[in-house]
Each structure stands twice: as C-alpha cells, then as structure tokens.
Amino acid sequence: MKKIAFFDTKSYDRESFDRLNSNYTIIYFEDRLTVDTAVLAKDCDAVCAFVNDVINTEVIDALSGYGVKLLLMRCAGYNNVDLKAAQGKLTVVRVPAYSPYAVAEHAMALLLTLNRKIHKAYLRTRDHNFTLGGLTGFDLHGKTAGIIGTGKIGQAFISLCKGFGMNVIAYDPYPNEQAAGEKGYEYASLDRIFSESDIISLHCPLTSQTRYIINDESMEKMKNGVYIINTSRGKLIDSAALLRALREKRVGAAGLDVYEEEAELFFEDRSGDIIDDETLSLLISMPNVLVTSHQAFLTKEALEKIAQVTLENADAFFGGASLENQVTL
Ligand code: NAD
C-alpha cells in the first residue's frame, strides 16, 4: 500500500479520511509541515498538507530526497506552495472546490454578527442583561456590497447578498458577464468598489497582484464606516493599516477568518499563552472586529468532499490517470 504522510492533522480531518480511505496507509502527524518536520515523510509516497504548512524550496527538496512524489493539498488555495521549486520534483494537486457555500455562508455569518452585534448580545443575555444600548445595526437591504473575486465562493456570496436585497458590484480581472446578467450584479473598477461599497468582501486568491489589496491607500478611498470581510487569505489585508483605519473609525467593522500572521496561531489552543502579536491582540480587543480562526471551510459537507477529492487525486496519480486537479505554474 502506498503511504501518505498527513501533516497538521486535527480530529475533524481524520474522521472523514479514515471513513473514506481504503487504498492507502495514512500516517497522521499533528505537526505542521516545515523544514524541521519534513523528515517525518521519509519513505512515504505522498504528503497531504494544508493552508499553513510551509512548502518552500527547502521542504520540497527534502521531501523529494525522501522519495515523496506527490503533494496532496487538502484545500483550494496553494499560495503556500513554491510551484517553481516543485517543478520536476513533486506533483502538486489540490481540492479546487469542496463547498463554496461553506465559505460564503461563513462570510455572511461574520457580516450579520458584526452588523447586528450578535456577539455582544449573546454575552449580555447570558448575564441577564437585557438592554439594547449599543446594539443598533443597519438594514442590509438596499446597501451596496463590493465583491473582490467572483469565482466559486464570490458567486455563492453574491447570491446570498442578492437574497438580502443588496446591490452588488464586483471586481475580477476575468469577469463572469453571464453570471452578472443572471444574478443582476455589475462589474466595476477597484476604485469604484472602494468608493461605493458599504461592505467589501474578499474572495480572490493571494497573488503578487492581490497582496495587501486592502491597504492605507485603498482604505482612504472607502466610505466612512465600511465593513470589510476577509475569508480568503490574511495577506490580502495590511493588518497594521486596518488597525489604523479602525482606530480612526474610518472602517466600521472587520470580519476576519484569516490573518496575515495566522500560521503559528490558528488551529491551535493558545489560551494559556501570551500572544506576541500586538496587531492581532488589538484587533481582537475591538468590539467591532470579529476574528475566527480559518474556520470558514468547516462544514460536514466540505470535510467529506475534501477527503473524497484528495483520495481521488491520489488514486489518479498512482493509477496513472490524468490529473484534473493538478496545480502548475
Ligand atoms: P476561484 O478560483 O473559484 O475564484 C477566485 C477568483 O478570483 C477568480 O474568479 C479569479 O479570476 C479572481 N481573481 C484572480 N486575481 C484577482 C485579482 N487580482 N483581483 C480580483 N479577483 C481576482 O476560488 P474560490 O474557490 O472562489 O476561492 C477564493 C479564495 O478563497 C481562495 O483563493 C482561498 O484563498 C480562499 N478560501 C478560504 C477558505 C477558508 O476556509 N477561509 C476556504 C476555501 C478558500
């Protein structure tokens, strides 16, 4: 049986993989994949990795030296993989779509929670404080949502926004005019997204073009009180700039499922630690900021699909079939 070294394992990953796997010996490691842990994959045929694993030149060279041929990303994003370094050494496959609804619905949950102050109301009523002061929200109906990235998740989020009666404008270098016509949204320049949106939601991948797409300059152009939702990748937002804009009350609220320095923190219990990240600590301390730890994907349906497609990707590779989910430069 081919062996797969599975990094950054959590109980919820294991459950779905164990249920669906019959063709492989899977060795589960709790550690993230880094240059120090790559050795755990010695004599394995494949490595299964996730969003915060480090898959740079050193790690790729080490894995390749240990005989690993295949990198199974059990996620959609692959910005943490050095594809150039992988060329000729490791075949990289991913799960391009497991449940766009899971992520879009979480983005909407962040928006609704922040707007209607559900996070504060929950704590108040638990303490038998039934007052309403400070809990005023606004109708989403009639507000403008600016969507950056209109792929699978962006489309699912647009449908939710339209369901709430919002106007939607969107930016994507590859516009989907057919969807725009069918759903009733309009493509616009990034400047228009920044200046006209009441809510901005990020659904583009992290690339050299999108890194820090939300920065001091872009936030200067935004409406006062804009809500920013990020369920894509942390580095889309310059967090220090976001903190400044929140402090100056230019940004009304931020819902962050991802954070640019999340790798050492997210998915782990750090409740007993002093967090050595002032920006994150200050963001978390704000009543109008909601941070969730990269959980937008976490639905039963998504976990099932991730395990199923990852195992199918392995079957295709080891069975010599064509790789529809291969990622190349
Ligand atoms: P997708 O490939 O279907 O869509 C991405 C869209 O972004 C495409 O339409 C593409 O043209 C567009 N795009 C590319 N460059 C752009 C740019 N410079 N500006 C604006 N748009 C640009 O991907 P998807 O499945 O919709 O996923 C989107 C992102 O969501 C992923 O890249 C990933 O980072 C993130 N994600 C997060 C979670 C989570 O749990 N938080 C889970 C899955 C995916």
XYZ file of C-alpha atoms and ligand atoms in Angstrom:
373
model
C 0.000 0.000 0.000
C 1.209 3.497 -0.825
C 1.950 5.605 2.231
C 0.697 9.138 2.788
C 2.197 11.406 5.461
C -0.625 13.645 6.664
C 0.512 16.897 8.304
C -1.286 19.325 10.632
C -3.882 16.659 11.481
C -6.921 17.577 13.522
C -9.587 15.135 14.732
C -12.136 16.516 12.250
C -9.770 15.803 9.298
C -9.023 12.304 10.453
C -12.626 11.302 10.877
C -13.575 11.875 7.219
C -10.308 10.490 5.776
C -10.473 7.323 7.889
C -14.051 6.736 6.823
C -13.365 7.103 3.094
C -9.850 5.672 2.793
C -9.264 2.064 1.842
C -6.344 2.267 -0.615
C -3.606 3.935 1.457
C -1.711 3.722 4.696
C -2.159 7.185 6.126
C 0.283 8.264 8.832
C -1.165 11.196 10.724
C 1.095 13.865 12.223
C -0.154 16.745 14.327
C 2.848 18.868 13.382
C 2.689 21.356 10.562
C 4.895 20.562 7.592
C 8.076 22.633 7.873
C 11.726 22.111 7.083
C 12.113 20.549 10.549
C 9.228 18.100 10.217
C 9.644 17.101 6.546
C 11.716 14.125 7.727
C 8.526 12.529 9.080
C 7.574 11.858 5.451
C 10.655 9.675 4.881
C 9.699 6.606 2.805
C 6.199 7.952 2.158
C 4.903 8.186 -1.404
C 2.797 11.273 -0.844
C 2.335 14.123 1.575
C -1.027 15.622 2.456
C -0.768 19.264 3.546
C -2.985 22.206 4.476
C -3.112 26.004 4.320
C -0.486 26.879 6.922
C 2.079 24.228 6.054
C 5.350 25.581 4.694
C 6.109 24.133 1.276
C 9.125 26.124 0.122
C 12.252 25.105 -1.812
C 13.945 23.551 1.226
C 10.888 21.487 2.167
C 10.309 20.392 -1.433
C 13.953 19.344 -1.837
C 13.803 17.430 1.448
C 10.532 15.657 0.545
C 11.804 14.778 -2.900
C 15.018 13.424 -1.333
C 12.917 11.208 0.980
C 11.156 9.687 -2.028
C 7.895 11.675 -1.900
C 6.416 12.093 -5.376
C 3.050 13.695 -4.734
C 1.835 16.675 -2.725
C -1.859 16.430 -1.931
C -3.123 19.864 -0.857
C -6.362 19.245 1.018
C -7.528 22.815 0.319
C -8.259 25.128 -2.605
C -5.570 27.784 -2.056
C -1.941 26.884 -2.824
C -0.185 30.198 -2.194
C 1.987 28.413 0.413
C 3.462 26.073 -2.217
C 6.542 27.168 -4.175
C 5.376 25.797 -7.521
C 8.611 26.756 -9.251
C 10.622 24.714 -6.764
C 8.187 21.808 -7.139
C 8.663 21.586 -10.918
C 10.161 18.233 -11.861
C 10.271 17.127 -8.185
C 6.757 16.937 -6.781
C 3.401 16.734 -8.495
C 1.004 19.121 -6.757
C -2.760 18.555 -6.684
C -5.482 20.314 -4.719
C -9.200 20.319 -3.994
C -10.370 23.212 -6.145
C -13.938 23.313 -4.867
C -15.251 21.499 -1.836
C -18.046 23.739 -0.736
C -18.113 27.339 -1.860
C -21.293 27.607 0.238
C -19.398 26.819 3.448
C -17.056 29.773 2.963
C -19.669 32.174 1.571
C -22.079 31.369 4.417
C -19.329 31.993 6.969
C -18.573 35.347 5.333
C -22.258 36.216 5.666
C -22.263 34.990 9.281
C -19.383 37.361 10.065
C -21.216 40.242 8.388
C -24.538 39.557 10.131
C -22.906 39.042 13.523
C -20.934 42.273 13.312
C -23.815 44.307 11.952
C -26.461 43.066 14.407
C -23.958 42.771 17.289
C -24.925 39.157 17.948
C -21.546 38.518 19.604
C -22.317 41.239 22.164
C -25.993 40.345 22.591
C -25.078 36.706 23.297
C -22.790 37.706 26.154
C -25.295 40.228 27.540
C -28.286 37.923 27.755
C -26.148 35.157 29.283
C -25.502 37.667 32.069
C -29.225 38.521 32.263
C -28.503 41.957 30.844
C -31.452 42.573 28.551
C -30.589 46.142 27.475
C -30.248 47.142 23.824
C -27.893 50.143 24.034
C -25.075 49.895 21.519
C -26.670 47.058 19.580
C -28.132 49.106 16.696
C -27.331 47.684 13.282
C -28.420 48.680 9.782
C -30.582 47.029 7.126
C -28.506 45.105 4.609
C -31.391 45.578 2.181
C -30.507 48.335 -0.275
C -26.844 48.575 0.792
C -24.014 48.051 -1.678
C -21.741 45.025 -1.382
C -18.425 45.208 -3.239
C -17.082 41.759 -4.067
C -13.419 41.319 -4.999
C -13.055 37.998 -6.815
C -16.084 36.392 -8.439
C -15.037 32.748 -8.665
C -16.881 29.937 -6.927
C -17.014 31.455 -3.432
C -17.536 35.012 -4.682
C -20.519 33.790 -6.744
C -22.031 31.992 -3.745
C -21.595 35.124 -1.620
C -23.139 37.314 -4.332
C -26.227 35.055 -4.355
C -26.540 35.478 -0.570
C -26.186 39.269 -0.869
C -28.823 39.373 -3.609
C -31.087 37.301 -1.334
C -30.770 40.079 1.241
C -31.814 42.663 -1.370
C -28.378 44.250 -1.645
C -26.912 45.997 -4.682
C -23.797 44.143 -5.751
C -20.804 45.482 -7.618
C -17.799 43.280 -8.269
C -14.222 43.356 -9.463
C -12.445 40.462 -11.146
C -9.779 40.582 -13.878
C -11.752 37.757 -15.541
C -15.363 38.950 -15.224
C -18.172 36.430 -15.490
C -20.622 38.546 -17.502
C -23.112 35.699 -17.839
C -23.415 35.321 -14.062
C -23.624 39.108 -13.725
C -26.559 39.178 -16.150
C -28.313 36.258 -14.483
C -27.831 37.393 -10.889
C -28.159 41.123 -11.508
C -24.808 42.487 -10.415
C -22.374 44.757 -12.184
C -18.614 44.666 -12.718
C -16.783 47.815 -11.681
C -13.245 49.116 -11.291
C -11.497 48.533 -7.977
C -11.699 52.274 -7.315
C -15.482 52.137 -7.690
C -15.663 49.113 -5.390
C -13.672 51.043 -2.804
C -15.649 54.282 -3.062
C -19.226 52.960 -3.406
C -19.388 49.870 -1.198
C -20.928 49.734 2.260
C -19.487 46.236 2.647
C -16.390 44.846 0.941
C -15.867 41.094 0.891
C -12.655 39.496 -0.382
C -12.923 36.329 -2.469
C -9.789 36.463 -4.625
C -6.687 34.298 -4.242
C -3.479 35.620 -2.695
C -1.120 36.536 -5.533
C 1.509 39.223 -6.103
C -1.312 41.407 -7.518
C -3.676 40.927 -4.581
C -1.184 41.025 -1.682
C -2.254 43.955 0.559
C -5.069 44.879 -1.818
C -6.594 46.408 1.313
C -4.024 48.954 2.446
C -3.803 52.583 3.651
C -4.383 53.917 0.152
C -7.378 51.732 -0.711
C -8.996 52.335 2.698
C -8.590 56.124 2.147
C -10.918 55.732 -0.845
C -13.606 53.806 1.076
C -16.834 55.112 2.557
C -16.658 56.041 6.207
C -17.957 53.132 8.253
C -17.329 50.476 5.580
C -17.438 46.850 6.737
C -14.574 44.654 5.490
C -14.940 40.880 5.422
C -11.993 38.595 4.645
C -12.457 34.853 4.356
C -9.776 34.438 1.674
C -6.174 34.882 2.790
C -4.714 37.045 5.563
C -2.137 38.803 3.413
C -4.852 40.393 1.284
C -5.077 42.951 4.107
C -2.322 45.099 5.556
C -3.376 44.447 9.163
C -1.480 47.409 10.616
C -3.258 49.708 8.135
C -6.609 48.106 9.027
C -5.913 48.722 12.703
C -5.196 52.415 11.972
C -8.419 52.745 9.955
C -10.453 51.055 12.716
C -8.923 53.297 15.390
C -9.737 56.393 13.317
C -13.266 54.990 12.863
C -12.937 55.101 9.065
C -13.626 51.367 8.905
C -16.849 50.471 10.722
C -16.134 46.795 11.327
C -13.925 43.935 10.183
C -14.770 40.243 9.994
C -11.586 38.241 9.622
C -11.481 34.485 9.184
C -7.865 34.750 8.089
C -4.960 36.828 9.363
C -1.621 37.525 7.759
C 0.376 36.054 10.657
C -2.046 33.222 11.417
C 0.317 30.303 10.716
C 1.705 29.967 14.260
C -1.661 30.531 15.952
C -4.702 29.394 14.053
C -5.956 25.823 14.563
C -4.117 25.648 17.930
C -5.214 26.217 21.539
C -3.110 29.160 22.672
C -5.447 30.109 25.515
C -2.677 29.697 28.088
C -0.145 31.773 26.155
C 0.682 35.462 25.941
C 0.159 36.226 22.250
C 3.226 38.027 20.967
C 1.389 39.852 18.198
C 0.286 43.324 19.170
C -1.688 43.926 15.989
C -3.757 40.772 16.421
C -4.263 41.418 20.148
C -5.525 44.940 19.437
C -7.766 43.765 16.602
C -9.296 41.060 18.813
C -9.857 43.594 21.612
C -12.080 45.771 19.424
C -15.848 45.344 19.754
C -16.304 45.809 16.008
C -13.758 43.191 14.960
C -14.574 39.516 14.802
C -11.730 37.056 14.272
C -12.412 33.395 13.573
C -9.505 31.040 13.086
C -9.744 29.999 9.444
C -12.930 28.030 10.021
C -14.959 29.169 7.005
C -14.410 25.806 5.296
C -15.508 23.811 8.343
C -18.789 22.143 7.461
C -19.559 18.428 7.342
C -20.167 18.625 3.612
C -16.847 20.376 2.962
C -14.824 17.927 5.088
C -16.408 14.994 3.294
C -15.664 16.460 -0.114
C -12.075 17.387 0.845
C -11.353 13.784 1.880
C -13.109 12.331 -1.160
C -11.357 14.545 -3.750
C -7.946 14.256 -2.050
C -8.152 10.450 -2.147
C -9.377 10.549 -5.758
C -6.415 12.810 -6.615
C -4.083 10.206 -5.079
C -5.849 7.388 -6.981
C -5.478 9.295 -10.270
C -1.776 9.950 -9.693
C -0.824 6.444 -8.580
C -3.141 4.881 -11.176
C -1.513 6.875 -13.978
C -4.751 8.667 -14.898
C -4.935 12.305 -15.983
C -4.804 14.779 -13.102
C -7.677 17.207 -13.389
C -6.769 18.914 -10.110
C -3.055 19.365 -10.758
C -1.591 22.771 -9.980
C 1.207 24.005 -12.210
C 2.963 27.306 -12.731
P -11.806 30.609 -7.529
O -10.519 30.271 -8.200
O -13.056 29.921 -7.936
O -12.069 32.186 -7.658
C -11.094 33.166 -7.466
C -11.485 34.354 -8.320
O -10.570 35.417 -8.015
C -11.388 34.084 -9.835
O -12.587 34.469 -10.472
C -10.217 34.948 -10.266
O -10.361 35.454 -11.594
C -10.274 36.065 -9.241
N -9.068 36.853 -9.177
C -7.792 36.498 -9.528
N -6.975 37.555 -9.375
C -7.733 38.572 -8.925
C -7.464 39.932 -8.611
N -6.229 40.453 -8.766
N -8.472 40.701 -8.170
C -9.729 40.201 -8.049
N -10.053 38.932 -8.357
C -9.058 38.133 -8.775
O -11.525 30.435 -5.970
P -12.604 30.227 -4.817
O -12.872 28.787 -4.641
O -13.722 31.176 -5.014
O -11.733 30.668 -3.551
C -11.340 32.016 -3.351
C -10.317 32.074 -2.242
O -10.960 31.706 -1.009
C -9.176 31.050 -2.360
O -8.135 31.550 -3.143
C -8.758 30.836 -0.945
O -7.693 31.726 -0.659
C -9.954 31.243 -0.120
N -10.528 30.136 0.681
C -10.653 30.292 2.020
C -11.218 29.295 2.803
C -11.403 29.433 4.297
O -11.657 28.435 4.983
N -11.326 30.629 4.850
C -11.630 28.114 2.191
C -11.501 27.988 0.809
C -10.948 29.002 0.059
